């Protein structure tokens, strides 16, 4: 589905980003991966991609910093002579490690810097790069609850950021059509580090509220990303795919 395509995945060192990168490589793409801190995870993902016979390059990059996005673009031009698919997966972690101890304002600052500002700046950079080659596909990450909301400090902060990404992406899709497509993935409850470590009672609540009666896996999101990245989705732009097991919002 992606034979000969050049695909960038930001935040490709673990979880959903890693799964997307490996799925795209399995479909014939060459990969560029970025990470902010988890170099070991990025290199492990790269090793898995090389075992699939595909080319992969890895770069440390903080997409909340405009200068680093500029460096990322120059790196893509040097290594791959451009990009065909740009997947903005990198986002702030509010739920695990030291981040879980931040105040609500600190969490908001991180989400606005990384998720919102980072996605906007990276998308603009992707557009400039893709216009040189004449076409491309951008995929941005939202959240399935942005349309209806969810109570709680973390969901409120997350909704502010991911809702902004969805709105921005729909507007950008209109701006850059017809040659560049922009679509949105909105995962629900996915078994990343947060899901795996969640309280068993909460995990069961999620199962019971989900029509397909399980948590999602990173590979579920990767399958949707592969579709949106491919020519099979050539008539889709400005659209959102909710990968959430049928939870109706």
Coordinates of C-alpha atoms in Angstrom, one line a residue:
X1 CA 0.0 0.0 0.0
X2 CA 2.9 2.4 0.6
X3 CA 5.6 1.0 -1.7
X4 CA 8.3 3.6 -2.3
X5 CA 6.7 6.2 0.0
X6 CA 8.7 8.2 2.5
X7 CA 6.9 8.4 5.8
X8 CA 7.8 10.5 8.9
X9 CA 6.4 9.5 12.3
X10 CA 7.0 11.9 15.1
X11 CA 7.1 10.4 18.6
X12 CA 7.9 7.0 17.0
X13 CA 9.8 5.5 19.9
X14 CA 7.0 3.7 21.7
X15 CA 3.3 3.0 21.8
X16 CA 1.1 4.2 19.0
X17 CA 3.9 5.9 17.1
X18 CA 6.0 2.8 17.1
X19 CA 3.1 0.7 15.9
X20 CA 2.3 3.1 13.1
X21 CA 5.9 3.2 11.9
X22 CA 6.2 -0.6 11.9
X23 CA 2.9 -1.0 10.1
X24 CA 3.9 1.5 7.4
X25 CA 7.3 -0.3 6.9
X26 CA 5.4 -3.5 6.5
X27 CA 3.4 -1.9 3.7
X28 CA 6.6 -1.0 1.8
X29 CA 7.5 2.5 3.1
X30 CA 10.8 3.9 4.2
X31 CA 10.6 5.6 7.6
X32 CA 11.9 8.6 9.4
X33 CA 11.4 8.5 13.1
X34 CA 11.7 11.3 15.7
X35 CA 11.9 11.0 19.5
X36 CA 12.4 13.5 22.2
X37 CA 13.9 11.5 25.1
X38 CA 13.5 7.8 24.5
X39 CA 16.4 7.1 22.2
X40 CA 16.6 3.4 23.1
X41 CA 12.9 3.0 22.1
X42 CA 13.5 4.7 18.8
X43 CA 16.5 2.6 18.0
X44 CA 14.6 -0.5 18.9
X45 CA 11.8 0.5 16.6
X46 CA 14.3 1.2 13.9
X47 CA 15.8 -2.3 14.3
X48 CA 12.4 -3.8 13.8
X49 CA 11.9 -1.8 10.7
X50 CA 15.2 -2.8 9.2
X51 CA 14.3 -6.5 9.8
X52 CA 11.4 -5.8 7.5
X53 CA 13.9 -4.8 4.8
X54 CA 13.0 -1.1 4.8
X55 CA 15.2 1.9 5.3
X56 CA 14.9 3.9 8.5
X57 CA 16.5 7.0 9.9
X58 CA 16.2 8.3 13.5
X59 CA 16.4 11.9 14.7
X60 CA 16.0 13.5 18.2
X61 CA 13.6 16.4 17.8
X62 CA 11.3 18.5 20.1
X63 CA 8.5 19.6 17.8
X64 CA 7.4 22.3 20.3
X65 CA 10.6 24.2 19.2
X66 CA 10.3 26.0 15.8
X67 CA 14.1 25.8 15.3
X68 CA 14.0 22.0 15.7
X69 CA 11.2 21.7 13.2
X70 CA 13.4 23.6 10.7
X71 CA 16.2 21.2 11.4
X72 CA 13.9 18.3 10.9
X73 CA 12.8 19.6 7.5
X74 CA 16.5 20.0 6.4
X75 CA 17.3 16.5 7.7
X76 CA 14.4 15.0 5.7
X77 CA 15.6 16.8 2.6
X78 CA 19.1 15.5 3.1
X79 CA 18.2 11.9 4.0
X80 CA 15.1 11.3 1.9
X81 CA 14.8 14.3 -0.5
X82 CA 11.4 15.1 0.9
X83 CA 8.5 13.3 2.5
X84 CA 5.2 11.8 1.2
X85 CA 3.4 11.2 4.5
X86 CA 3.9 13.2 7.7
X87 CA 2.3 11.8 10.8
X88 CA 2.2 14.1 13.8
X89 CA 2.0 11.6 16.6
X90 CA 4.2 13.2 19.2
X91 CA 2.3 14.6 22.2
X92 CA 2.7 15.6 25.8
X93 CA 2.4 12.8 28.4
X94 CA 0.1 13.9 31.2
X95 CA -0.6 10.5 32.7
X96 CA 2.6 8.7 33.6
X97 CA 5.8 9.3 35.5
X98 CA 6.6 12.8 36.8
X99 CA 4.1 14.4 34.4
X100 CA 1.2 13.0 36.5
X101 CA 2.4 15.1 39.4
X102 CA 2.2 18.4 37.5
X103 CA -0.4 21.1 38.3
X104 CA -3.3 21.6 36.0
X105 CA -1.7 24.8 34.6
X106 CA 1.6 23.0 34.0
X107 CA -0.2 20.2 32.2
X108 CA -2.0 22.8 30.1
X109 CA 1.2 24.5 29.2
X110 CA 2.7 21.2 28.0
X111 CA -0.3 20.3 25.9
X112 CA -0.4 23.7 24.3
X113 CA 3.3 23.7 23.6
X114 CA 3.7 20.1 22.3
X115 CA 0.3 18.9 21.0
X116 CA -1.1 22.2 19.7
X117 CA 1.8 24.4 18.8
X118 CA 4.0 21.4 17.8
X119 CA 1.3 20.0 15.5
X120 CA 0.5 23.3 13.9
X121 CA 4.2 24.2 13.3
X122 CA 5.0 20.7 12.0
X123 CA 1.9 20.7 9.7
X124 CA 2.9 24.0 8.2
X125 CA 6.4 22.6 7.7
X126 CA 5.0 19.5 6.1
X127 CA 2.9 21.5 3.7
X128 CA 5.9 23.6 2.5
X129 CA 7.9 20.4 1.9
X130 CA 5.1 18.6 0.1
X131 CA 4.3 21.5 -2.2
X132 CA 7.8 21.2 -3.6
X133 CA 7.0 17.6 -4.7
X134 CA 3.4 18.4 -5.6
X135 CA 1.5 16.1 -3.2
X136 CA 1.4 14.5 0.2
X137 CA -0.7 13.3 3.2
X138 CA -0.6 14.7 6.7
X139 CA -2.2 12.8 9.6
X140 CA -2.8 14.5 13.0
X141 CA -3.7 13.0 16.3
X142 CA -6.8 14.1 18.2
X143 CA -9.0 12.2 20.7
X144 CA -12.4 10.5 20.5
X145 CA -13.9 12.5 23.4
X146 CA -13.3 16.0 22.1
X147 CA -16.8 16.2 20.7
X148 CA -18.7 15.2 23.8
X149 CA -16.2 15.9 26.6
X150 CA -15.2 14.0 29.7
X151 CA -15.1 15.1 33.3
X152 CA -11.8 15.3 35.2
X153 CA -8.7 17.5 35.3
X154 CA -6.7 15.5 32.7
X155 CA -9.5 15.0 30.3
X156 CA -10.3 18.7 30.4
X157 CA -6.8 19.7 29.6
X158 CA -6.5 17.0 26.9
X159 CA -9.8 18.0 25.3
X160 CA -8.5 21.6 25.0
X161 CA -5.4 20.5 23.1
X162 CA -6.8 17.7 21.0
X163 CA -9.9 19.7 20.1
X164 CA -7.7 22.4 18.8
X165 CA -5.8 19.9 16.7
X166 CA -9.0 18.6 15.2
X167 CA -10.3 22.1 14.3
X168 CA -6.9 23.2 12.9
X169 CA -6.6 20.0 10.8
X170 CA -10.0 20.5 9.2
X171 CA -9.2 24.1 8.3
X172 CA -5.8 23.1 7.0
X173 CA -7.4 20.4 4.8
X174 CA -9.4 23.0 3.0
X175 CA -6.4 25.3 2.6
X176 CA -4.1 22.8 1.0
X177 CA -6.5 20.7 -1.1
X178 CA -6.5 19.3 -3.7
X179 CA -2.9 18.2 -3.8
X180 CA -2.3 17.6 -0.1
X181 CA -4.6 15.6 2.1
X182 CA -5.0 16.3 5.9
X183 CA -6.9 13.8 8.1
X184 CA -7.3 13.1 11.8
X185 CA -7.0 10.0 13.9
X186 CA -9.0 10.1 17.2
X187 CA -8.0 7.1 19.4
X188 CA -10.1 6.1 22.4
X189 CA -8.8 4.0 25.2
X190 CA -5.6 2.4 23.9
X191 CA -3.3 0.0 25.8
X192 CA -0.3 2.3 25.9
X193 CA 1.7 2.7 29.1
X194 CA -1.2 4.4 30.8
X195 CA -3.7 1.7 29.8
X196 CA -1.4 -1.1 30.8
X197 CA -0.8 0.4 34.3
X198 CA -4.4 1.6 34.9
X199 CA -6.4 0.3 37.9
X200 CA -8.1 -3.0 37.1
X201 CA -11.5 -1.6 38.0
X202 CA -11.1 1.3 35.6
X203 CA -9.9 -1.1 32.9
X204 CA -13.0 -3.2 33.4
X205 CA -15.2 -0.1 33.2
X206 CA -13.7 0.8 29.8
X207 CA -14.4 -2.8 28.6
X208 CA -18.0 -2.6 29.7
X209 CA -18.6 0.8 28.0
X210 CA -17.0 -0.3 24.7
X211 CA -19.2 -2.2 22.3
X212 CA -16.3 -4.3 21.0
X213 CA -15.6 -5.2 24.7
X214 CA -11.9 -4.6 24.9
X215 CA -9.3 -1.9 25.1
X216 CA -7.7 -0.8 21.8
X217 CA -4.2 -1.7 20.9
X218 CA -1.6 0.5 19.3
X219 CA -1.8 -1.8 16.2
X220 CA -5.5 -0.8 15.9
X221 CA -4.6 2.8 15.5
X222 CA -1.7 1.8 13.1
X223 CA -4.1 0.1 10.8
X224 CA -6.2 3.2 10.5
X225 CA -3.1 5.3 10.0
X226 CA -1.9 3.1 7.2
X227 CA -5.3 3.4 5.4
X228 CA -5.2 7.2 5.7
X229 CA -1.6 7.4 4.5
X230 CA -2.3 5.2 1.4
X231 CA -3.9 5.9 -1.9
X232 CA -6.9 3.9 -0.7
X233 CA -7.9 7.1 1.1
X234 CA -7.2 9.4 -1.9
X235 CA -10.8 10.8 -1.7
X236 CA -10.6 11.6 2.1
X237 CA -9.5 14.9 3.5
X238 CA -10.6 16.8 6.6
X239 CA -12.0 13.6 8.0
X240 CA -11.7 12.0 11.5
X241 CA -11.5 8.3 12.1
X242 CA -12.3 7.4 15.7
X243 CA -10.5 4.3 16.7
X244 CA -12.4 3.5 19.9
X245 CA -14.2 0.1 19.6
X246 CA -17.5 1.7 18.7
X247 CA -18.0 4.1 21.6
X248 CA -20.6 6.4 20.2
X249 CA -20.0 10.1 20.9

